[in-house]
């Protein structure tokens, strides 16, 4: 029997930044967090690894993307 819930994929902050760059985001500043913008959306990615799946989902939503769109960029 297959589980309804899939285990969330572990995603690291660097991988997220690269995926968002593919979507047209540019790094605005870096420190304990990576702040990126595409001109209309600002997103903040924490540098601690791995990034929590719920946090990652919120970041993707703030970027104006669906989770599936983001997964295709990884």
PDB file of C-alpha atoms in Angstrom:
ATOM      1  CA  UNK A   1       0.000   0.000   0.000  1.00  0.00           C
ATOM      2  CA  UNK A   2       1.438   3.352  -1.030  1.00  0.00           C
ATOM      3  CA  UNK A   3       1.459   6.165   1.490  1.00  0.00           C
ATOM      4  CA  UNK A   4      -0.663   9.225   0.728  1.00  0.00           C
ATOM      5  CA  UNK A   5       1.970  11.515   2.205  1.00  0.00           C
ATOM      6  CA  UNK A   6       5.270  11.817   0.405  1.00  0.00           C
ATOM      7  CA  UNK A   7       8.401  12.473   2.370  1.00  0.00           C
ATOM      8  CA  UNK A   8       9.506  16.068   1.693  1.00  0.00           C
ATOM      9  CA  UNK A   9      12.714  16.380  -0.275  1.00  0.00           C
ATOM     10  CA  UNK A  10      15.655  17.836   1.613  1.00  0.00           C
ATOM     11  CA  UNK A  11      16.635  21.123   0.007  1.00  0.00           C
ATOM     12  CA  UNK A  12      19.610  23.215   0.987  1.00  0.00           C
ATOM     13  CA  UNK A  13      19.736  27.013   0.862  1.00  0.00           C
ATOM     14  CA  UNK A  14      22.286  27.077  -1.985  1.00  0.00           C
ATOM     15  CA  UNK A  15      20.106  24.786  -4.115  1.00  0.00           C
ATOM     16  CA  UNK A  16      17.114  27.028  -3.480  1.00  0.00           C
ATOM     17  CA  UNK A  17      19.047  30.135  -4.494  1.00  0.00           C
ATOM     18  CA  UNK A  18      20.190  28.480  -7.742  1.00  0.00           C
ATOM     19  CA  UNK A  19      16.614  27.362  -8.536  1.00  0.00           C
ATOM     20  CA  UNK A  20      15.243  30.855  -7.935  1.00  0.00           C
ATOM     21  CA  UNK A  21      17.991  32.332 -10.141  1.00  0.00           C
ATOM     22  CA  UNK A  22      16.734  30.049 -12.938  1.00  0.00           C
ATOM     23  CA  UNK A  23      13.286  31.621 -12.383  1.00  0.00           C
ATOM     24  CA  UNK A  24      14.693  35.132 -12.829  1.00  0.00           C
ATOM     25  CA  UNK A  25      15.470  36.120  -9.234  1.00  0.00           C
ATOM     26  CA  UNK A  26      18.691  37.967  -8.393  1.00  0.00           C
ATOM     27  CA  UNK A  27      20.518  38.054  -5.057  1.00  0.00           C
ATOM     28  CA  UNK A  28      19.983  41.435  -3.396  1.00  0.00           C
ATOM     29  CA  UNK A  29      22.047  40.792  -0.257  1.00  0.00           C
ATOM     30  CA  UNK A  30      23.479  37.964   1.814  1.00  0.00           C
ATOM     31  CA  UNK A  31      24.188  37.449   5.477  1.00  0.00           C
ATOM     32  CA  UNK A  32      22.482  34.948   7.765  1.00  0.00           C
ATOM     33  CA  UNK A  33      19.783  34.913   5.095  1.00  0.00           C
ATOM     34  CA  UNK A  34      19.825  35.225   1.304  1.00  0.00           C
ATOM     35  CA  UNK A  35      17.483  37.968   0.076  1.00  0.00           C
ATOM     36  CA  UNK A  36      16.436  37.695  -3.574  1.00  0.00           C
ATOM     37  CA  UNK A  37      14.139  39.692  -5.852  1.00  0.00           C
ATOM     38  CA  UNK A  38      12.712  39.459  -9.348  1.00  0.00           C
ATOM     39  CA  UNK A  39      11.564  43.081  -9.347  1.00  0.00           C
ATOM     40  CA  UNK A  40       8.065  42.394  -8.049  1.00  0.00           C
ATOM     41  CA  UNK A  41       8.625  39.739  -5.342  1.00  0.00           C
ATOM     42  CA  UNK A  42      11.146  39.685  -2.483  1.00  0.00           C
ATOM     43  CA  UNK A  43      12.015  36.362  -0.860  1.00  0.00           C
ATOM     44  CA  UNK A  44      14.249  35.530   2.088  1.00  0.00           C
ATOM     45  CA  UNK A  45      15.999  32.157   2.269  1.00  0.00           C
ATOM     46  CA  UNK A  46      17.561  31.127   5.605  1.00  0.00           C
ATOM     47  CA  UNK A  47      21.153  29.889   5.354  1.00  0.00           C
ATOM     48  CA  UNK A  48      20.748  27.055   7.879  1.00  0.00           C
ATOM     49  CA  UNK A  49      20.663  23.637   6.250  1.00  0.00           C
ATOM     50  CA  UNK A  50      18.503  21.813   5.464  1.00  0.00           C
ATOM     51  CA  UNK A  51      15.626  24.291   5.078  1.00  0.00           C
ATOM     52  CA  UNK A  52      12.419  23.047   6.713  1.00  0.00           C
ATOM     53  CA  UNK A  53       9.829  21.841   4.171  1.00  0.00           C
ATOM     54  CA  UNK A  54       7.095  24.127   5.536  1.00  0.00           C
ATOM     55  CA  UNK A  55       9.449  27.115   5.423  1.00  0.00           C
ATOM     56  CA  UNK A  56      10.428  26.199   1.877  1.00  0.00           C
ATOM     57  CA  UNK A  57       6.760  25.994   0.855  1.00  0.00           C
ATOM     58  CA  UNK A  58       6.138  29.472   2.250  1.00  0.00           C
ATOM     59  CA  UNK A  59       9.126  30.885   0.376  1.00  0.00           C
ATOM     60  CA  UNK A  60       7.915  29.336  -2.885  1.00  0.00           C
ATOM     61  CA  UNK A  61       4.440  30.780  -2.307  1.00  0.00           C
ATOM     62  CA  UNK A  62       5.917  34.233  -1.584  1.00  0.00           C
ATOM     63  CA  UNK A  63       7.787  33.987  -4.894  1.00  0.00           C
ATOM     64  CA  UNK A  64       4.465  33.570  -6.714  1.00  0.00           C
ATOM     65  CA  UNK A  65       5.224  30.011  -7.811  1.00  0.00           C
ATOM     66  CA  UNK A  66       3.632  26.624  -7.246  1.00  0.00           C
ATOM     67  CA  UNK A  67       5.534  23.846  -5.508  1.00  0.00           C
ATOM     68  CA  UNK A  68       5.553  21.847  -8.764  1.00  0.00           C
ATOM     69  CA  UNK A  69       7.066  24.775 -10.694  1.00  0.00           C
ATOM     70  CA  UNK A  70       9.785  25.049  -8.052  1.00  0.00           C
ATOM     71  CA  UNK A  71      10.510  21.307  -8.072  1.00  0.00           C
ATOM     72  CA  UNK A  72      11.014  21.457 -11.845  1.00  0.00           C
ATOM     73  CA  UNK A  73      13.710  24.114 -11.320  1.00  0.00           C
ATOM     74  CA  UNK A  74      15.696  22.020  -8.802  1.00  0.00           C
TER      75      UNK A  74
END
